[in-house]
PDB file of C-alpha atoms and ligand atoms in Angstrom:
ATOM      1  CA  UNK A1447      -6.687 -16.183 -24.167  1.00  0.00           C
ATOM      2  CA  UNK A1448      -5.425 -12.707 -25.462  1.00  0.00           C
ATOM      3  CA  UNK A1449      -4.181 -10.108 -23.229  1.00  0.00           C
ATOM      4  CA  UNK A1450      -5.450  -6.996 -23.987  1.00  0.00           C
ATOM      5  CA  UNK A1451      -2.910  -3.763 -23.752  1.00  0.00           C
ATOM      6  CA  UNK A1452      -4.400  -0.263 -24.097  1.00  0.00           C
ATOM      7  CA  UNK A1453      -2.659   1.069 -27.013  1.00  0.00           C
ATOM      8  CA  UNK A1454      -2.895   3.612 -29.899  1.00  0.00           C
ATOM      9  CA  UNK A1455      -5.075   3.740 -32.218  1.00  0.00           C
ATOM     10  CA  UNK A1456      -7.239   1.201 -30.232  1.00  0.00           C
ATOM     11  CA  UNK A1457      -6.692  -2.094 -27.871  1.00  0.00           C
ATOM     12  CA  UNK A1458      -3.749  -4.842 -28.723  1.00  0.00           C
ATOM     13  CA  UNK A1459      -4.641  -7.935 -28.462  1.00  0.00           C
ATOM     14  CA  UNK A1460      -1.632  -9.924 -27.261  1.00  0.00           C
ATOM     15  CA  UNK A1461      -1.237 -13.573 -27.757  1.00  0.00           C
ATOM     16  CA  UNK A1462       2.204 -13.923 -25.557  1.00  0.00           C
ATOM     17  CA  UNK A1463       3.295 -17.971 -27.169  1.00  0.00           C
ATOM     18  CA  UNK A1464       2.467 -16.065 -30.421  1.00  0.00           C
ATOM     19  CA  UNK A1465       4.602 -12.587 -29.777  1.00  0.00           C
ATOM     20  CA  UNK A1466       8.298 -12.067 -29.457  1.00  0.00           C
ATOM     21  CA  UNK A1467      10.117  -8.937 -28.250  1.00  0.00           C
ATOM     22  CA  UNK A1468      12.548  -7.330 -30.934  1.00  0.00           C
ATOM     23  CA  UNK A1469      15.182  -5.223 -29.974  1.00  0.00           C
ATOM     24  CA  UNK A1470      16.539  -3.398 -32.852  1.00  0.00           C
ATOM     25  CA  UNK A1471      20.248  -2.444 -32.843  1.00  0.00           C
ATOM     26  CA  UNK A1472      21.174  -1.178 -29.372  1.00  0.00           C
ATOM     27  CA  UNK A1473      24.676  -1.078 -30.010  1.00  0.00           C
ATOM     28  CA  UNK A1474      27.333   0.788 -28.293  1.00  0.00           C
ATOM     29  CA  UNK A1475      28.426   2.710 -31.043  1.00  0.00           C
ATOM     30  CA  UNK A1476      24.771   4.482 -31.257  1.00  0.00           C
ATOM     31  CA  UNK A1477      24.141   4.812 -27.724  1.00  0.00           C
ATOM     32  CA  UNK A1478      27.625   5.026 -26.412  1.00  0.00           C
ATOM     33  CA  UNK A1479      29.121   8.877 -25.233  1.00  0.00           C
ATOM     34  CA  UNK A1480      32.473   8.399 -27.582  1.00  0.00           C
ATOM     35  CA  UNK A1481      30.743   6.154 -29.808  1.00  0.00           C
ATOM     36  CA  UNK A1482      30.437   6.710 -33.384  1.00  0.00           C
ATOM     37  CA  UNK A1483      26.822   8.943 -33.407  1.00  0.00           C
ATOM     38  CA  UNK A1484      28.746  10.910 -30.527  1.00  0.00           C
ATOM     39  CA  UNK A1485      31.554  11.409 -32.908  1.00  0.00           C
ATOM     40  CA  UNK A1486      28.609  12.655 -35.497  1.00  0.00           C
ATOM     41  CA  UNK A1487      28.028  15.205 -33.045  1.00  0.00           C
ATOM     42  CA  UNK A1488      24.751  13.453 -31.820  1.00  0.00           C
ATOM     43  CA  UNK A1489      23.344  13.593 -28.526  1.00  0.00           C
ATOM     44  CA  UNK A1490      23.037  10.220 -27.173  1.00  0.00           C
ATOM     45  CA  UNK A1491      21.602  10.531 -24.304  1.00  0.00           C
ATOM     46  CA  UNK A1492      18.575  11.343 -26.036  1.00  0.00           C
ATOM     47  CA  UNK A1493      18.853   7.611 -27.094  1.00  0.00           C
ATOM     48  CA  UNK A1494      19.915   6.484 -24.013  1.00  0.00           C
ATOM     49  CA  UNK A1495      16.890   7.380 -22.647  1.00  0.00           C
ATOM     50  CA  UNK A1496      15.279   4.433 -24.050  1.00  0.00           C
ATOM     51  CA  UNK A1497      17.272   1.819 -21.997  1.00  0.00           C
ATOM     52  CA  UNK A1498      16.351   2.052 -18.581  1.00  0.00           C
ATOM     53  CA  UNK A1499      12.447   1.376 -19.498  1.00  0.00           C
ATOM     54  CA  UNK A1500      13.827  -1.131 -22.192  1.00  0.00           C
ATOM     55  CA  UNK A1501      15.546  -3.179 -19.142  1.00  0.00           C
ATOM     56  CA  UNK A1502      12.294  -3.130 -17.320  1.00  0.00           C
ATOM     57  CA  UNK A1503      10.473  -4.481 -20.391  1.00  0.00           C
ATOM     58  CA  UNK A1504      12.967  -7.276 -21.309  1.00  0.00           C
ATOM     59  CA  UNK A1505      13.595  -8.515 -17.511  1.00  0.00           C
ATOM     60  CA  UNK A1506       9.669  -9.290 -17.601  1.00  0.00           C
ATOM     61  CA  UNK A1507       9.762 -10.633 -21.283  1.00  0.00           C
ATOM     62  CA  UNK A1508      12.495 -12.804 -20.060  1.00  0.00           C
ATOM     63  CA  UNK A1509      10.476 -13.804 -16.887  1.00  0.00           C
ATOM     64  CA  UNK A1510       7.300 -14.498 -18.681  1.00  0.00           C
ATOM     65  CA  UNK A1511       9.411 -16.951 -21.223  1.00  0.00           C
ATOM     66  CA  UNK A1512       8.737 -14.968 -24.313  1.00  0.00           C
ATOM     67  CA  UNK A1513      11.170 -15.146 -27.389  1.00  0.00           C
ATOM     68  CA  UNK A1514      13.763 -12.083 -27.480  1.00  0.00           C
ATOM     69  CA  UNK A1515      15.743 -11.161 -30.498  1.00  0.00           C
ATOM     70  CA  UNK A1516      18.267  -8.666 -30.602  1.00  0.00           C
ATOM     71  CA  UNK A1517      19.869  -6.995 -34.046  1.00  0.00           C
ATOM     72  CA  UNK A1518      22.604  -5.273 -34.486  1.00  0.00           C
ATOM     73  CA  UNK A1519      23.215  -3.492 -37.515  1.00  0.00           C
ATOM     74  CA  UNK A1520      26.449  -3.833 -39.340  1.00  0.00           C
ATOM     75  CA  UNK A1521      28.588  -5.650 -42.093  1.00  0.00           C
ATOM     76  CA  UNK A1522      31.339  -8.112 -43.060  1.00  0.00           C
ATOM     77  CA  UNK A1523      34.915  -6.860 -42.342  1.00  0.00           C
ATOM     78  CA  UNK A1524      35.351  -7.590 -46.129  1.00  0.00           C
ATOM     79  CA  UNK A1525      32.659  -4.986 -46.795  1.00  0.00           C
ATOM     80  CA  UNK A1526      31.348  -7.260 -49.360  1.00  0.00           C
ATOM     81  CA  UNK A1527      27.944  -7.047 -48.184  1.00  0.00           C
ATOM     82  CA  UNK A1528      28.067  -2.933 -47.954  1.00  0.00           C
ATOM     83  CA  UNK A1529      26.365  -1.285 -51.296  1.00  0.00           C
ATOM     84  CA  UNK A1530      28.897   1.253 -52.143  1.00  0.00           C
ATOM     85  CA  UNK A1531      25.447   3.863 -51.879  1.00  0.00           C
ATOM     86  CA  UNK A1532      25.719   2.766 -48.426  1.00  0.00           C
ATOM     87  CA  UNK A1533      29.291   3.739 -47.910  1.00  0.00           C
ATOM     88  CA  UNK A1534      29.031   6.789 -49.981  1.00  0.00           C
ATOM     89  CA  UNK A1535      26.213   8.394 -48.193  1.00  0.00           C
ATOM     90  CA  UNK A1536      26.261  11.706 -46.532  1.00  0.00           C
ATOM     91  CA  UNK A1537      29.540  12.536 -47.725  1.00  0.00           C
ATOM     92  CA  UNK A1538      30.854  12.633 -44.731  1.00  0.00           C
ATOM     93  CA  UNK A1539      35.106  12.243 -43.937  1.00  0.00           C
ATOM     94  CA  UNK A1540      34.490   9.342 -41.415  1.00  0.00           C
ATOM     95  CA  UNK A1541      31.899   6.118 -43.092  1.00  0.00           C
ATOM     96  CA  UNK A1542      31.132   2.039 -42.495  1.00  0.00           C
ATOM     97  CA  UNK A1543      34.674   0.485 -42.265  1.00  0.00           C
ATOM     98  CA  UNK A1544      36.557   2.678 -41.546  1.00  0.00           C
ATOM     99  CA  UNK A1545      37.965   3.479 -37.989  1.00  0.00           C
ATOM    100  CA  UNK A1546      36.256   4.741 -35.212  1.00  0.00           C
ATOM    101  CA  UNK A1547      36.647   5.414 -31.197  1.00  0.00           C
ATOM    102  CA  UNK A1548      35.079   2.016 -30.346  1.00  0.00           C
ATOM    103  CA  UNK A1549      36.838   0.094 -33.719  1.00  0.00           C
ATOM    104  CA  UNK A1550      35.597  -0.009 -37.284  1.00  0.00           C
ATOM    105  CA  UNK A1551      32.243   1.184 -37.577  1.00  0.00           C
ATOM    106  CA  UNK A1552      29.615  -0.616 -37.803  1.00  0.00           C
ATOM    107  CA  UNK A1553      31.607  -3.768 -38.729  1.00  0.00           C
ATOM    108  CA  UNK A1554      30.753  -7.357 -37.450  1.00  0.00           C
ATOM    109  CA  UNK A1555      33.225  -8.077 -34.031  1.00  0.00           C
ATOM    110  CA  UNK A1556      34.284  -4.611 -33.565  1.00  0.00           C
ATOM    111  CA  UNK A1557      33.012  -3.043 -29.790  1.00  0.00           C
ATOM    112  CA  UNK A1558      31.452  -0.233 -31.106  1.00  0.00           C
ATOM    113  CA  UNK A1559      29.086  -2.886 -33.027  1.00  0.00           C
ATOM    114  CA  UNK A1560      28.394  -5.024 -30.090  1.00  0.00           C
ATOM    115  CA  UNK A1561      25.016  -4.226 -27.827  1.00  0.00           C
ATOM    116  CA  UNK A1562      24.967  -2.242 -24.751  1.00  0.00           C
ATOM    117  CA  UNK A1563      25.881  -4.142 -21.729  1.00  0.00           C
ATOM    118  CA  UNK A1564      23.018  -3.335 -19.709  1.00  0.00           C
ATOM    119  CA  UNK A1565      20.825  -4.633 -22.532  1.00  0.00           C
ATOM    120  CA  UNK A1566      23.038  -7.839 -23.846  1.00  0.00           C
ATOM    121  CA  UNK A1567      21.544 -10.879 -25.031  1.00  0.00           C
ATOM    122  CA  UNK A1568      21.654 -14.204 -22.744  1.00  0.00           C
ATOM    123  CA  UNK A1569      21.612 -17.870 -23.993  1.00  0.00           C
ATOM    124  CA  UNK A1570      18.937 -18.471 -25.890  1.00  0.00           C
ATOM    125  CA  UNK A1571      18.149 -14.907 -27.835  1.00  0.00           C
ATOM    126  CA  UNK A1572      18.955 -15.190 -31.320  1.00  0.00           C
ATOM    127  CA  UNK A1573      21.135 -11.853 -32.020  1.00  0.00           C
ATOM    128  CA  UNK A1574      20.540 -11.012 -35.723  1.00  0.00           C
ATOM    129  CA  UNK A1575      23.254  -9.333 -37.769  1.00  0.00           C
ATOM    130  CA  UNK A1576      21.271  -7.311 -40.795  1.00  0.00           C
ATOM    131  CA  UNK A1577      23.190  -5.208 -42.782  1.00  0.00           C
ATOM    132  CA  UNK A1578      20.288  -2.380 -43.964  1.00  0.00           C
ATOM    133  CA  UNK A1579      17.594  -0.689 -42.024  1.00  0.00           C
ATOM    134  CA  UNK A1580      15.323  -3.295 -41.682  1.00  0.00           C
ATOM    135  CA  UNK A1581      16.003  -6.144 -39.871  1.00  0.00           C
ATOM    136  CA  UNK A1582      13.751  -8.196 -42.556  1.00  0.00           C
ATOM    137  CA  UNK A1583      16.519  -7.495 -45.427  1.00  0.00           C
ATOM    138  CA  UNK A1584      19.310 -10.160 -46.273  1.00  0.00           C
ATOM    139  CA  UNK A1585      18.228 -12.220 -42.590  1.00  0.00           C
ATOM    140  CA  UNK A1586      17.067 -15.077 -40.998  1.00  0.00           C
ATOM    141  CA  UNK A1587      14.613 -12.934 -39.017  1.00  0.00           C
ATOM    142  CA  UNK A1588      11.562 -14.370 -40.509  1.00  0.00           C
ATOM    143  CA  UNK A1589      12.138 -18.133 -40.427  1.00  0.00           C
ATOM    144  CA  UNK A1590      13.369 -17.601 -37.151  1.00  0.00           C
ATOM    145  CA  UNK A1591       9.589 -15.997 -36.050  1.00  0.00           C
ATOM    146  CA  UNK A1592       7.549 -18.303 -38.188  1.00  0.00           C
ATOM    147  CA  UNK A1593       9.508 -21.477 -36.725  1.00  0.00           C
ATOM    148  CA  UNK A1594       8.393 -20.234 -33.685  1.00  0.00           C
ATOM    149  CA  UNK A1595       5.118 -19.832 -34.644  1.00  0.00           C
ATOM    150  CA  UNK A1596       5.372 -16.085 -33.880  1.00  0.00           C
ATOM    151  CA  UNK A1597       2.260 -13.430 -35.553  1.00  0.00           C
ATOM    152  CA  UNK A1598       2.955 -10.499 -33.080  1.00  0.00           C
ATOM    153  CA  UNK A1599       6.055  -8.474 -32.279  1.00  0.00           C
ATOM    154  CA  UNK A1600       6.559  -6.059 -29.335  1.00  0.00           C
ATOM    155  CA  UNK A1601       8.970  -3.879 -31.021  1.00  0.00           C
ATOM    156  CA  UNK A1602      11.846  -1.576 -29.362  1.00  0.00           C
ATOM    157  CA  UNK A1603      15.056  -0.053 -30.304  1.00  0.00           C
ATOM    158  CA  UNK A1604      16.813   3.048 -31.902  1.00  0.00           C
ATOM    159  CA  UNK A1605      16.318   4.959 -34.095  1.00  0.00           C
ATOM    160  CA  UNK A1606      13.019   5.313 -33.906  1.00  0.00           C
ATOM    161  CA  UNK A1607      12.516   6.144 -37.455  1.00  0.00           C
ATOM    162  CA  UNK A1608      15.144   4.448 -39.144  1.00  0.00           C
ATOM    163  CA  UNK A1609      15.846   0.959 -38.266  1.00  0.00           C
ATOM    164  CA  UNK A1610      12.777   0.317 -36.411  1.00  0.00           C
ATOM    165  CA  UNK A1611      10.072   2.051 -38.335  1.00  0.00           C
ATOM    166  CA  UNK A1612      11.528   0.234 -41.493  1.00  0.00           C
ATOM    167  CA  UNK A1613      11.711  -2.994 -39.644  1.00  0.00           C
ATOM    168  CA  UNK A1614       7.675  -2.653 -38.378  1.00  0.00           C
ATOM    169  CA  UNK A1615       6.933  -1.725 -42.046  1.00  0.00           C
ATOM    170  CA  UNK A1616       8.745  -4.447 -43.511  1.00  0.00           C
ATOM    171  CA  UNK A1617       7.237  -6.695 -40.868  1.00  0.00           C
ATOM    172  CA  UNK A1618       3.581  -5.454 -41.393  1.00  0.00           C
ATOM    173  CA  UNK A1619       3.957  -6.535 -45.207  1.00  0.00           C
ATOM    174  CA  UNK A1620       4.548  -9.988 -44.044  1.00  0.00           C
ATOM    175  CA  UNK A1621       1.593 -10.274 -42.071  1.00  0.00           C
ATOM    176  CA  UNK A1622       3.026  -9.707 -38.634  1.00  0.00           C
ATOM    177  CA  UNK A1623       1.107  -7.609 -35.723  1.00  0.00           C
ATOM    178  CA  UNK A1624       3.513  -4.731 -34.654  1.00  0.00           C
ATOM    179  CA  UNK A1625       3.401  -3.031 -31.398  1.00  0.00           C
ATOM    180  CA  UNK A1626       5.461  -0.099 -31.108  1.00  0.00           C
ATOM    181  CA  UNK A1627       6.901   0.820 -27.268  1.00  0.00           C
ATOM    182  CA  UNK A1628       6.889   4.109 -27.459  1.00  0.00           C
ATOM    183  CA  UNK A1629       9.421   4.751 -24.018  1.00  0.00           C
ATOM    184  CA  UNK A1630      11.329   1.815 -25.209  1.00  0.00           C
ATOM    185  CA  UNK A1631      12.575   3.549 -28.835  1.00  0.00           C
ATOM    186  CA  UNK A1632      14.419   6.463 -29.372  1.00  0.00           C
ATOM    187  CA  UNK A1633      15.930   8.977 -31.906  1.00  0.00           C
ATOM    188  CA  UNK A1634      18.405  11.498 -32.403  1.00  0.00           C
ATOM    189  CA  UNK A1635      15.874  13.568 -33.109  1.00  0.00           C
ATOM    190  CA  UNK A1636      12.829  14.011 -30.980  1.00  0.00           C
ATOM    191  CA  UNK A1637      10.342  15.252 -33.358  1.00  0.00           C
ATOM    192  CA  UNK A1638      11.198  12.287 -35.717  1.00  0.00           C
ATOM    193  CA  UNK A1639      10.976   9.701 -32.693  1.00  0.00           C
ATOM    194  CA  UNK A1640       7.134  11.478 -32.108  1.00  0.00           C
ATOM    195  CA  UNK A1641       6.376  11.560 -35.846  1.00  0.00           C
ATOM    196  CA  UNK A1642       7.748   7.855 -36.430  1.00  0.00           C
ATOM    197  CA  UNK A1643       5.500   6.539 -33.416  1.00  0.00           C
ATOM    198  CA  UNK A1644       2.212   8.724 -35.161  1.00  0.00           C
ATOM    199  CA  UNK A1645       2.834   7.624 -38.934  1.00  0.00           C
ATOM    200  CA  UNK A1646       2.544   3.849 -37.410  1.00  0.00           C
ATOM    201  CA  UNK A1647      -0.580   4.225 -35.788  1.00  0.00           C
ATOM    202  CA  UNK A1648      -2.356   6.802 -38.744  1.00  0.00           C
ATOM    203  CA  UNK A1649      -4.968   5.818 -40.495  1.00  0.00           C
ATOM    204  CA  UNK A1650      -6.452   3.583 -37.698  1.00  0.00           C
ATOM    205  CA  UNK A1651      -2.786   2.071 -37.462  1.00  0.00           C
ATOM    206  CA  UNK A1652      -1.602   1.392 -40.802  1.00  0.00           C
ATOM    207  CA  UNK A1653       1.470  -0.122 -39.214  1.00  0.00           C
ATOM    208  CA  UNK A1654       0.314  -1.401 -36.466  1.00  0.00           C
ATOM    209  CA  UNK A1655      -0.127   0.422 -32.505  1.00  0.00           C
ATOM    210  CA  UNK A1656       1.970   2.332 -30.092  1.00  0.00           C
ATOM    211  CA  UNK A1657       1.832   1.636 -26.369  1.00  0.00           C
ATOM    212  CA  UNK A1658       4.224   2.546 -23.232  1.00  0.00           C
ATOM    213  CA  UNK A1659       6.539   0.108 -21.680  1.00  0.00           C
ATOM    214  CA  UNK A1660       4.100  -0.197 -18.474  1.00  0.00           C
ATOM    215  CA  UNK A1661       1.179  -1.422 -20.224  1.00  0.00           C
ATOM    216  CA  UNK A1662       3.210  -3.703 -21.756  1.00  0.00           C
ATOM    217  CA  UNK A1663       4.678  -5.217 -18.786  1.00  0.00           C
ATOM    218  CA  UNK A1664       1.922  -5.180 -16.843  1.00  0.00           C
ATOM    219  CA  UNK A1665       0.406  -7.551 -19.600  1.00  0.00           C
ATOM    220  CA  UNK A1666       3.211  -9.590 -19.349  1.00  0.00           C
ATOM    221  CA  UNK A1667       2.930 -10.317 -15.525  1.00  0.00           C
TER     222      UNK A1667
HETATM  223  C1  LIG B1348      19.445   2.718 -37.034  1.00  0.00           C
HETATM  224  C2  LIG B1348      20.621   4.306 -38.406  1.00  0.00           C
HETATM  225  N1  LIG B1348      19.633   1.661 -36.275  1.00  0.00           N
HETATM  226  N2  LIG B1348      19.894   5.334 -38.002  1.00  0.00           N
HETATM  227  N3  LIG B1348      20.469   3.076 -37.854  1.00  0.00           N
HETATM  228  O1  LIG B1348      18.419   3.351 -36.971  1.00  0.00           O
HETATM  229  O2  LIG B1348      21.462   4.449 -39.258  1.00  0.00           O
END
């Protein structure tokens, strides 16, 4: 039997063996004060905002034995899988590889690439490493949901609308139900973390639905 969670633009129905909880790329070097969006002269405690409800909603994902992934995005130490687009863009004196106050940015092993502590991944939550936006792109993402059996994802994470509006959009092609938690993703920017929430849910939720972290939960229970 579904659960049903008040959401945007109308109810969820939530199958929980069918949904899984993605976390997209809560990594120190986003969230962190002296991290590398810090260093961009970001304001991360507007993302940081995001994790105290996020802890809430994974404890009771955990309890209710639903299947968590985590990304993190990021690339080889090689740089062989970084487009040289990628590297090049924004112009900026600092880029992917090179140094940074938590190690090379964005690069597989290094701290700043590594998820927040109070958010880290146990035994038994696949932790995807994607190296674009999306965490559909160059992964394992989607045989790891359809081996499950998974059709529904709770999805979370920063930015709002970067990595996880691409990653609902990517997901929506491929015939998964997306539910966006609104308290439980975060940007940079606030009026792109309200805008990414209402592009999802336009057009009687051309993406998919938005709901807060305590309707979610309070499914889950
Ligand atoms: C994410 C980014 N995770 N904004 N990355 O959104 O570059």
């Amino acid at each position: 039997m579904p659960t049903t969670i008040t959401a945007q633009p109308y109810d969820f129905l939530m199958n929980k063996a069918q949904c899984a909880l993605v976390i997209i790329d809560m990594q120190r070097d986003f969230l962190e004060p002296g991290g590398f969006g810090a260093m961009l002269g970001n304001d991360v405690s507007l993302l940081r905002q995001a994790i105290a409800p996020l802890q809430q909603l994974l404890a009771a994902a955990r309890a209710s034995g639903m299947l968590v992934i985590h990304t993190r995005e990021g690339h080889r130490p090689d740089l062989t899988d970084l487009p040289p687009s990628k590297k090049a863009r924004g112009n900026l004196p600092t880029t992917i590889g090179d140094p940074g106050p938590m190690g090379r940015i964005l690069i597989q092993g290094e701290p700043g690439h590594d998820i927040v502590p109070e958010l880290y991944p146990i035994a038994g939550e696949p932790v995807v490493d994607k190296p674009g936006k999306g965490a559909f792109f160059a992964t394992d993402i989607d045989a790891i949901l359809r081996n499950r059996g998974i059709k529904q994802l709770l999805v979370c994470g920063v930015t709002t609308e970067v990595c996880v509006n691409t990653t609902v959009r990517e997901a929506n092609d491929r015939g998964y139900e997306c539910l966006m938690v609104e308290d439980c993703c975060a940007s940079y920017f606030p009026e792109f973390h309200r805008m990414g929430l209402a592009m999802v849910i336009a057009q009687g939720g051309i993406f998919g639905w938005v709901a807060p972290s305590e309707r979610v939960i309070a499914a889950l229970k």
